[in-house]
Coordinates of N, CA and C in Angstrom, one line a residue:
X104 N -36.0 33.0 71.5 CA -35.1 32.1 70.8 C -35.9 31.3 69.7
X105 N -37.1 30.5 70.2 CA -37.9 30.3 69.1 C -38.5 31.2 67.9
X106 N -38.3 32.5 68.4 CA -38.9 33.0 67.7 C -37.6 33.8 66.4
X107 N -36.4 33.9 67.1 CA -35.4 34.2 65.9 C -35.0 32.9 64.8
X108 N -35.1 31.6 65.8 CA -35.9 30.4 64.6 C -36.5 30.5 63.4
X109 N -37.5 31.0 64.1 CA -38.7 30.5 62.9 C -38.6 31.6 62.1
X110 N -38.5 33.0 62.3 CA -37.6 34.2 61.3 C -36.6 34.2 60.3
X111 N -35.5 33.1 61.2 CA -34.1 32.6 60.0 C -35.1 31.4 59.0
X112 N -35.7 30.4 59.4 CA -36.4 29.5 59.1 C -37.4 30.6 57.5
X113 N -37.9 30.8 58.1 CA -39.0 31.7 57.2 C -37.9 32.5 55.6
X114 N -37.0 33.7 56.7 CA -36.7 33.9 55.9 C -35.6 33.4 54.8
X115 N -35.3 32.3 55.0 CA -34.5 31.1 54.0 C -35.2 30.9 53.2
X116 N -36.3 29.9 53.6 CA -37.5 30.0 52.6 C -38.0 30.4 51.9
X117 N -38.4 31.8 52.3 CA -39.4 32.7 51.3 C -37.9 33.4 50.1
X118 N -36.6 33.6 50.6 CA -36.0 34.0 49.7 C -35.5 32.9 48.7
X119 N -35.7 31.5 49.0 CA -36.0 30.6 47.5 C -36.9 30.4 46.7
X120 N -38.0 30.8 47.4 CA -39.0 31.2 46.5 C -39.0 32.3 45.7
X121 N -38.9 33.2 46.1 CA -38.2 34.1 45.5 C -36.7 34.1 44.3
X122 N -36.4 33.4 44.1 CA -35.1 33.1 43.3 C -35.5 32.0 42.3
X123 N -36.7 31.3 42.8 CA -37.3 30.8 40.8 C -38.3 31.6 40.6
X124 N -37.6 31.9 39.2 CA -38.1 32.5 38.3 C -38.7 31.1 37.1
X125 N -39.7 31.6 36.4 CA -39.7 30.6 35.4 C -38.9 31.0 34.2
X126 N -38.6 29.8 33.5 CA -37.9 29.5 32.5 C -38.3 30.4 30.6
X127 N -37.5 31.7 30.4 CA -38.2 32.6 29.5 C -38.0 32.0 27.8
X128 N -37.0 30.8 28.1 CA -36.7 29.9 27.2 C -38.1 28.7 26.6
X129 N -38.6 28.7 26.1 CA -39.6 27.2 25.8 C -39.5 26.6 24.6
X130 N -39.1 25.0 24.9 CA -38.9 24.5 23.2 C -40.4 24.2 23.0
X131 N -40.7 24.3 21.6 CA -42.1 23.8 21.3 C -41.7 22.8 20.8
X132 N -43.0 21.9 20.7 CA -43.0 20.5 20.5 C -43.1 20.2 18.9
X133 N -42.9 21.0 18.4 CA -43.2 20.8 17.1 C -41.7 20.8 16.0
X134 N -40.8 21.6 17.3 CA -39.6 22.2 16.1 C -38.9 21.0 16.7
X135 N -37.8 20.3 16.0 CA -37.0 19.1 15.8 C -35.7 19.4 16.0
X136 N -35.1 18.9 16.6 CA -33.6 19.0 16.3 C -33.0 17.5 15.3
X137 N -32.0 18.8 14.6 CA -31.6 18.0 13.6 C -30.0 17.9 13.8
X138 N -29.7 16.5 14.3 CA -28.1 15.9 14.0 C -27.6 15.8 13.1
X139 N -26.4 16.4 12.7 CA -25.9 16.0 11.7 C -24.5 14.3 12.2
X140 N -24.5 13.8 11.3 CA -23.7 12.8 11.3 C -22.1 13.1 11.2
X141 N -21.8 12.1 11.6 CA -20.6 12.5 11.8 C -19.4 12.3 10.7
X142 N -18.6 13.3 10.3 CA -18.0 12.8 8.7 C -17.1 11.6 8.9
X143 N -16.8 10.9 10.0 CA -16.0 10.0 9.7 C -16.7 8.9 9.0
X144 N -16.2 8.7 7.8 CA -16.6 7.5 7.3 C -17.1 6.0 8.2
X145 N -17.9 5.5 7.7 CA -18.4 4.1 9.1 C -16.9 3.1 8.6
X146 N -17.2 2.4 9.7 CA -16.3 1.4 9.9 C -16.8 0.4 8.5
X147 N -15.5 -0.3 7.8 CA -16.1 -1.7 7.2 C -16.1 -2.9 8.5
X148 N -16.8 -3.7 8.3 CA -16.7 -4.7 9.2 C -15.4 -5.6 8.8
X149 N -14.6 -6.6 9.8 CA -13.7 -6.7 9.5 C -14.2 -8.3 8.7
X150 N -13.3 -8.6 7.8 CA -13.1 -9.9 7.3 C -11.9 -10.6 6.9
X151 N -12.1 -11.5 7.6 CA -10.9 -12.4 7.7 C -10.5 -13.0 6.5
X152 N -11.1 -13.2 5.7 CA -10.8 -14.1 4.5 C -10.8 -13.0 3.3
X153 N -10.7 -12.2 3.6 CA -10.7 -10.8 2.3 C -9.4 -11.3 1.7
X154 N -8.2 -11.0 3.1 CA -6.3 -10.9 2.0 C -6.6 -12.5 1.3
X155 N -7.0 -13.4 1.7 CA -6.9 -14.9 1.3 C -7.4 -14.6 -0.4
X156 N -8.7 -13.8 0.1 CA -9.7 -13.8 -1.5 C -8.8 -12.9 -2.8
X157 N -8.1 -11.7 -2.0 CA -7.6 -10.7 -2.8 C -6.6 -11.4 -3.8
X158 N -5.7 -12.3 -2.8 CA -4.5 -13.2 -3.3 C -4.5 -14.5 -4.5
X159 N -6.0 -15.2 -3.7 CA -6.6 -15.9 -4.9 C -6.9 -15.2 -6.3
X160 N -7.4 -13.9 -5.8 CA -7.7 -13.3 -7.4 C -6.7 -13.3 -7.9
X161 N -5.7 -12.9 -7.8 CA -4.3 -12.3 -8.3 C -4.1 -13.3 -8.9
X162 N -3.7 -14.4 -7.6 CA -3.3 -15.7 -8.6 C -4.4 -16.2 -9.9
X163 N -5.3 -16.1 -9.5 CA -5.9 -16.2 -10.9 C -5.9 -16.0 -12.1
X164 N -5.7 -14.4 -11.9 CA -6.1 -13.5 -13.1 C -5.0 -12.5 -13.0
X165 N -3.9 -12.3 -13.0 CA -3.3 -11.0 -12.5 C -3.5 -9.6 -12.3
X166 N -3.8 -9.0 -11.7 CA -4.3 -8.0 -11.1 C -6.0 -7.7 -10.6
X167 N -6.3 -8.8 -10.8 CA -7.7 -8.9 -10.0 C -7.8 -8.8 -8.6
X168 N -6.7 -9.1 -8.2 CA -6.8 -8.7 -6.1 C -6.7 -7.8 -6.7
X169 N -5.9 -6.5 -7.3 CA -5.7 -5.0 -6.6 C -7.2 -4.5 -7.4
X170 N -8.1 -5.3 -8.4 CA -9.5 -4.6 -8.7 C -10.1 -4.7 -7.0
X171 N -10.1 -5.7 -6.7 CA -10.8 -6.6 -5.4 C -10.6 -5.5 -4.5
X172 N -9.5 -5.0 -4.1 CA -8.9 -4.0 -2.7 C -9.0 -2.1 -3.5
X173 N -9.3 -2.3 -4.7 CA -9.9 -0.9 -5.7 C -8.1 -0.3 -5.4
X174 N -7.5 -0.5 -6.1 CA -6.3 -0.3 -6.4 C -6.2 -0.1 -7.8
X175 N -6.9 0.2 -8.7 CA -6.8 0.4 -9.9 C -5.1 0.6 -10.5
X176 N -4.5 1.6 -10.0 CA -3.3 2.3 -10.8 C -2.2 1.2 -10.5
X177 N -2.6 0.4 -10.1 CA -1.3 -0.7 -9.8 C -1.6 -2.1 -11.0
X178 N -2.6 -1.8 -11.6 CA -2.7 -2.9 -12.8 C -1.5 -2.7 -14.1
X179 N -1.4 -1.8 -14.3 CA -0.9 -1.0 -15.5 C 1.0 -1.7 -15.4
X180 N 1.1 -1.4 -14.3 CA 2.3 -1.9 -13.3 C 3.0 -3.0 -13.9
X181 N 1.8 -3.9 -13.0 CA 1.8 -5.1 -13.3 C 2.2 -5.9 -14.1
X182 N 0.7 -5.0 -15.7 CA 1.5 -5.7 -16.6 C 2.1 -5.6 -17.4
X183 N 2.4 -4.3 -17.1 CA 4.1 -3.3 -17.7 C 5.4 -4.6 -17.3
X184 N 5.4 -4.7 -15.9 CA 6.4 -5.8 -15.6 C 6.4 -7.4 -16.2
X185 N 5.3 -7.6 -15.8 CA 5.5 -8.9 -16.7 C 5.3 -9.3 -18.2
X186 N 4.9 -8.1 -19.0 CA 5.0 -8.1 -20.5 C 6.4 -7.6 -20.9
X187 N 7.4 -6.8 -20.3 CA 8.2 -6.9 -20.5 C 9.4 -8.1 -20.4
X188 N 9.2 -8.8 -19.0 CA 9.8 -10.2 -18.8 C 9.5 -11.0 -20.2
X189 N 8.4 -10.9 -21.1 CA 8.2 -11.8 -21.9 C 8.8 -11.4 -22.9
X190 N 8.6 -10.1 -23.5 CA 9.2 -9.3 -24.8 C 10.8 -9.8 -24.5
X191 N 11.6 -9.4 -23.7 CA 12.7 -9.8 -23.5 C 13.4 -11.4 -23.5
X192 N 12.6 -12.2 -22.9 CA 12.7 -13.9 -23.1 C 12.5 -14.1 -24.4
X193 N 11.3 -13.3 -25.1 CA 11.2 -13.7 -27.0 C 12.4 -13.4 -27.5
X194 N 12.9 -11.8 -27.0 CA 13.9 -11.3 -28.0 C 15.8 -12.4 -27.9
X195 N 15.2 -12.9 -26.3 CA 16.4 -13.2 -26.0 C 16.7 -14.8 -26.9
X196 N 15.5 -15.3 -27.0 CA 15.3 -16.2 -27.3 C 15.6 -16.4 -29.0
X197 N 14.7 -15.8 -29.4 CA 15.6 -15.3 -31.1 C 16.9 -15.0 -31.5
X198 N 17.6 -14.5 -30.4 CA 19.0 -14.2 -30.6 C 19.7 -15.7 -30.6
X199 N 19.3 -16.0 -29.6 CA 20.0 -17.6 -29.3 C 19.9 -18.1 -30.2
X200 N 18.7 -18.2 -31.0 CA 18.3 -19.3 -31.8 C 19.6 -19.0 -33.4
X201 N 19.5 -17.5 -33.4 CA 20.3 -17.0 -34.4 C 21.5 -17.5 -34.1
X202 N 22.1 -17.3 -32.7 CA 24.0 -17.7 -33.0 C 24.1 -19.0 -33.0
X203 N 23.1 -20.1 -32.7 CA 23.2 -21.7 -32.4 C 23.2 -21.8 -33.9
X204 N 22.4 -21.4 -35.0 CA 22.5 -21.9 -35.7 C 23.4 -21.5 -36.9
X205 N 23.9 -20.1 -36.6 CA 25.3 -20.1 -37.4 C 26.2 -20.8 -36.7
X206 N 26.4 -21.2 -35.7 CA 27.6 -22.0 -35.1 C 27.7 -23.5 -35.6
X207 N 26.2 -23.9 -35.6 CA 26.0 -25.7 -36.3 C 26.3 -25.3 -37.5
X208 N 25.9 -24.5 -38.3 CA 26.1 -24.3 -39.7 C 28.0 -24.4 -40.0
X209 N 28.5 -23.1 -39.2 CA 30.0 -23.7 -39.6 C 30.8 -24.7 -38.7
X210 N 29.9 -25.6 -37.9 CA 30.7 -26.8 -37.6 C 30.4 -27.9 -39.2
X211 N 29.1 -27.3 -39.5 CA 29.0 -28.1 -40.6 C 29.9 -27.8 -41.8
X212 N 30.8 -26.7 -41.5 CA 31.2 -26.6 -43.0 C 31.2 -25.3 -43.5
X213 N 29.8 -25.1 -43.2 CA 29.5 -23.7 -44.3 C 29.5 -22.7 -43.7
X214 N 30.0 -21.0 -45.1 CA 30.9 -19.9 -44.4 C 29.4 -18.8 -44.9
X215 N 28.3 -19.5 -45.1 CA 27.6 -18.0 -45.8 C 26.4 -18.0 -44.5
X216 N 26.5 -18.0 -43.3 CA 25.6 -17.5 -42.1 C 25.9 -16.0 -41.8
X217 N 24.6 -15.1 -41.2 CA 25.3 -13.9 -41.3 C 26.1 -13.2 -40.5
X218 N 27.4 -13.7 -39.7 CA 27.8 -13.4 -38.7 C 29.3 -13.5 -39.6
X219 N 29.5 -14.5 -40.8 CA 30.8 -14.7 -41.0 C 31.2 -13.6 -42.3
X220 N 30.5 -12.8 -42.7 CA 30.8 -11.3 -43.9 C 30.9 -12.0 -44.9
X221 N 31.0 -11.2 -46.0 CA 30.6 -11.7 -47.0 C 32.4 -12.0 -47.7
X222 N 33.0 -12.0 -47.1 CA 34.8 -12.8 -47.4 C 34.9 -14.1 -46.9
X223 N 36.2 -14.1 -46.8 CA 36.6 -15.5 -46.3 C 36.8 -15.4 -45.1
X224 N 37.1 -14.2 -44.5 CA 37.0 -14.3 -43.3 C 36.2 -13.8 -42.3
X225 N 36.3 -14.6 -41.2 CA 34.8 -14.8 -40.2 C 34.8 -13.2 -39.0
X226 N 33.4 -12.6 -39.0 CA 33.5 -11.2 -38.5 C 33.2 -11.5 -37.3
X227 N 32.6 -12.7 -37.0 CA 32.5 -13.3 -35.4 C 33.4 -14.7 -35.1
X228 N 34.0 -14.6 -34.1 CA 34.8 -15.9 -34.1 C 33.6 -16.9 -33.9
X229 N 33.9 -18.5 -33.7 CA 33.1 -19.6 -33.1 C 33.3 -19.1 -31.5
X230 N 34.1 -18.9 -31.3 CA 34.3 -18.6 -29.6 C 33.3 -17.9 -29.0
X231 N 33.4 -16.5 -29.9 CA 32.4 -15.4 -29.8 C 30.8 -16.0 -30.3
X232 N 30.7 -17.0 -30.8 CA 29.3 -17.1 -30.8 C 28.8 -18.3 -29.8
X233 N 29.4 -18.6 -29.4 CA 29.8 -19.7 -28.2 C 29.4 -19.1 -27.1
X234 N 29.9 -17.7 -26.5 CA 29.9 -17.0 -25.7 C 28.3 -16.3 -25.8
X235 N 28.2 -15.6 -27.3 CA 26.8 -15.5 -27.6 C 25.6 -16.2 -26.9
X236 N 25.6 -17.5 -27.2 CA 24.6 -18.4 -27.1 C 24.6 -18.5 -25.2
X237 N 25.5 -18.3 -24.8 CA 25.6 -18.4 -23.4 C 24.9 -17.3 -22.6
X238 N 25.3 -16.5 -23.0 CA 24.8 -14.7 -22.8 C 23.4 -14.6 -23.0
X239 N 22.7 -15.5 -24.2 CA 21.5 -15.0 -24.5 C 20.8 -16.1 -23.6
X240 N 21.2 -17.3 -23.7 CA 20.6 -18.1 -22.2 C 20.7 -17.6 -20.9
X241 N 21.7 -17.2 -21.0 CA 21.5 -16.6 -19.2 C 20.1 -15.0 -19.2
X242 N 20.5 -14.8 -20.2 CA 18.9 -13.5 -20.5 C 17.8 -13.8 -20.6
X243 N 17.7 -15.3 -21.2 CA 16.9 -15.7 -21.2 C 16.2 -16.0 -19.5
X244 N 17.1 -16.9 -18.4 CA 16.6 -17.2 -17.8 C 16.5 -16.0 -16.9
X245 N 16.9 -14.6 -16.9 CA 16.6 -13.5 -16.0 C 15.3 -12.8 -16.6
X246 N 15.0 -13.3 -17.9 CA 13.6 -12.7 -18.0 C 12.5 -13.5 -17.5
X247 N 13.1 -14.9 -17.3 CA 11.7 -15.4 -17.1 C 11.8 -14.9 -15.3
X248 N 12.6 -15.1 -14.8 CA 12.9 -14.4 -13.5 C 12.2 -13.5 -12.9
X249 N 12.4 -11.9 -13.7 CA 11.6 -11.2 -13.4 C 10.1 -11.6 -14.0
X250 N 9.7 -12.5 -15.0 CA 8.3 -12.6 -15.2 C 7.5 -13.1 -13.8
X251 N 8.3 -14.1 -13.4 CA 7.9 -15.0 -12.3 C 7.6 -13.8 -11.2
X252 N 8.7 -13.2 -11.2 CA 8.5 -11.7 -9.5 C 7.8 -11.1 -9.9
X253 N 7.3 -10.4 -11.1 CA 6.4 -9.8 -11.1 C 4.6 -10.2 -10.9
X254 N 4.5 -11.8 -10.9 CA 3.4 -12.3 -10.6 C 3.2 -12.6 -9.4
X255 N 4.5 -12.7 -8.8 CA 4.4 -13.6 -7.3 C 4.2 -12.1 -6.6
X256 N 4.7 -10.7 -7.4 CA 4.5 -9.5 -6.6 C 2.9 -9.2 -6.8
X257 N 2.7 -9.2 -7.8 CA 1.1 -9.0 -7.7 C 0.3 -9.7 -6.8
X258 N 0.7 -10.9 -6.2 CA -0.5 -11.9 -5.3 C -0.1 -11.6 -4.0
X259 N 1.3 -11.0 -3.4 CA 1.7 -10.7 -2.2 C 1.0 -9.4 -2.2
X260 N 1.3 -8.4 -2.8 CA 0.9 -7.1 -3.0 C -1.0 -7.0 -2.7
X261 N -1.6 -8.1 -3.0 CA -2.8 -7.7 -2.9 C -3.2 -8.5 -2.0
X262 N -2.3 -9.3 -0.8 CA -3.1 -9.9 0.3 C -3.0 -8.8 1.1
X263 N -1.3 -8.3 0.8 CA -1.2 -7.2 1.7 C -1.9 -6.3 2.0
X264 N -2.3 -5.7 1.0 CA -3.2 -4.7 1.0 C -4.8 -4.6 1.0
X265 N -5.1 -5.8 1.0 CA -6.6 -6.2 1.9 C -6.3 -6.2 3.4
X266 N -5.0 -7.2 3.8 CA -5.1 -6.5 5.2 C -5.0 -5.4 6.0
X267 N -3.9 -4.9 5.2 CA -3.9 -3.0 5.1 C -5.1 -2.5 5.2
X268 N -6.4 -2.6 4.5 CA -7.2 -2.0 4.1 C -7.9 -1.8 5.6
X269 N -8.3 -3.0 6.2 CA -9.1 -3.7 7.2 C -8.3 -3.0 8.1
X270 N -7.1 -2.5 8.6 CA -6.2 -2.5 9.9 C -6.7 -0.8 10.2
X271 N -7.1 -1.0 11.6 CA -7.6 0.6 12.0 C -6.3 1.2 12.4
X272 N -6.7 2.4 11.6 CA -5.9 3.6 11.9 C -6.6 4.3 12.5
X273 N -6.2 5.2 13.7 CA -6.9 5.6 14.6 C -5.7 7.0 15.2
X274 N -6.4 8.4 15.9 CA -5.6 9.1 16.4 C -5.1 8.4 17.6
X275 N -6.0 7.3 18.2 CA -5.3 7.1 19.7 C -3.9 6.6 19.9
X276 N -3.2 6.2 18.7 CA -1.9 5.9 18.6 C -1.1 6.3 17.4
X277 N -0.1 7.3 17.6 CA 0.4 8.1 16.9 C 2.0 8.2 17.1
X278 N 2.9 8.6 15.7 CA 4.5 8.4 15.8 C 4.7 9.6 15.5
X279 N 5.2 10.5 16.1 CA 5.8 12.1 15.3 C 6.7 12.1 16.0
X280 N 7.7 12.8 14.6 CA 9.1 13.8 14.8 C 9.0 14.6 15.8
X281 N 9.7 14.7 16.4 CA 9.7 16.0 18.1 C 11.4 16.4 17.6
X282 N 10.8 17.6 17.9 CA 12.1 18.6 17.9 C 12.2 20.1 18.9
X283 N 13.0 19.7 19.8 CA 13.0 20.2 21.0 C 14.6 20.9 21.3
X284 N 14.6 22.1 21.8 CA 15.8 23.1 22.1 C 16.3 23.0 23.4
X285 N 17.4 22.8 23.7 CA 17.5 22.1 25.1 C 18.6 23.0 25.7
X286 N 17.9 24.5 26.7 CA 18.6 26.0 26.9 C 19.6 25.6 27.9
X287 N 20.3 24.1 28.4 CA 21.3 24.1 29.0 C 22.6 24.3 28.3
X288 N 22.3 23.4 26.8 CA 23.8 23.2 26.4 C 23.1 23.5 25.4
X289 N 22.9 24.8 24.6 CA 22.0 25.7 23.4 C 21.9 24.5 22.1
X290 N 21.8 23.4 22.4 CA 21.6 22.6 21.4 C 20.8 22.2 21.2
X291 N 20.1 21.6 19.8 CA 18.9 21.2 19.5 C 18.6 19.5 19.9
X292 N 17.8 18.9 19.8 CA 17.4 17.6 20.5 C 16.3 17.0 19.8
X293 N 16.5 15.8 19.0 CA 15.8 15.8 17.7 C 15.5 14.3 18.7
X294 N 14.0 14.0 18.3 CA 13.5 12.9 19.1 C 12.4 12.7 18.5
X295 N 11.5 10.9 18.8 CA 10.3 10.7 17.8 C 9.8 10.4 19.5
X296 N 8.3 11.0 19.2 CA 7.0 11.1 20.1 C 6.2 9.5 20.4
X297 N 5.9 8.9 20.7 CA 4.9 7.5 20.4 C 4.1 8.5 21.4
X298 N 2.6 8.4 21.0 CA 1.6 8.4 22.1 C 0.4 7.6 21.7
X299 N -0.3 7.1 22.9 CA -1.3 6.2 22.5 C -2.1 6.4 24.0
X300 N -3.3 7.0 23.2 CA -4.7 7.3 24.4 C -5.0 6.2 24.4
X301 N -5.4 6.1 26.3 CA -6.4 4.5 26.9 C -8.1 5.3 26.2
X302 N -8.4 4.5 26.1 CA -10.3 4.9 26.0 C -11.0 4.8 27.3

């Protein structure tokens, strides 16, 4: 009995010895391994006072937050909108100034302003330039209107989008369209997905 022992014993042993082999693999010490990085761009660090700074610029300067947040193509915009609010307040503005003062002119009296033709009789009523001068004030005050939204959109637009900038987007939380065939009632089943991996 001892002796079928020490035979099982033995022969366990000697067949692990038998089963290392050495390793035909050897790194030398000389060759390096080389990581490559990873293409995800690095994180910016977050900053709290960026939308504050972006918004300041705006208000300063108009369209200096969207330089600040590198938004270039949104300047053009900008002052496409609010040069137009102005062009239009000038133009509206000159109009007014034109029917106010043929209208003082024939309360004063006289028929040679250029609204009344060159007869006796008048090609615009007083009424109609009454109405004029109303029309071109109220244009007036819708240009300066949009002048004003277009500046107040520039300084919202570029806090926004400093925060925007800063806010991680990440695959761990994701919205997709799902569109699913449903073989009970052969009808289709149109549905949105939310998923969001724990780390």
């Amino acid at each position: 009995m001892k002796n079928n022992f020490l035979n099982i014993f033995f022969l366990i042993f000697a067949t692990s010895l038998f089963a290392q082999t050495s390793d035909s693999l050897i790194v030398k010490k000389e060759e390096r391994i080389i990581v490559v990085n990873d293409s995800i761009l690095p994180k910016e660090e977050y900053n709290p006072l960026a939308p504050a700074k972006a918004a300041f610029y705006s208000a300063v300067v108009p369209g200096l937050g969207q330089v600040y947040n590198k938004k270039y193509w949104k300047i053009p915009i900008i002052y496409a909108g609010m040069a137009a609010g102005v062009y239009f307040y000038k133009q509206q503005d000159d109009d007014y100034d034109r029917f106010r003062n043929a209208y003082k002119r024939r309360l004063a009296g006289y028929t040679d302003d250029e609204f009344y033709g060159n007869g006796t009789e008048a090609l615009i009523s007083d009424d109609r330039l009454i109405n004029a001068q109303k029309s071109a004030q109220k244009n007036k005050s819708i240009s300066i209107i949009v002048t004003v939204a277009f500046y107040l959109l520039n300084v919202v637009d570029a806090n926004v989008d400093a925060h925007l900038r800063q806010y991680e987007v990440s695959e761990d939380l994701s919205l997709q369209p799902n569109f699913d065939y449903n073989q009970f009632n052969a009808k289709p089943q149109y549905g949105m997905s939310l998923t969001y991996r724990f780390k």
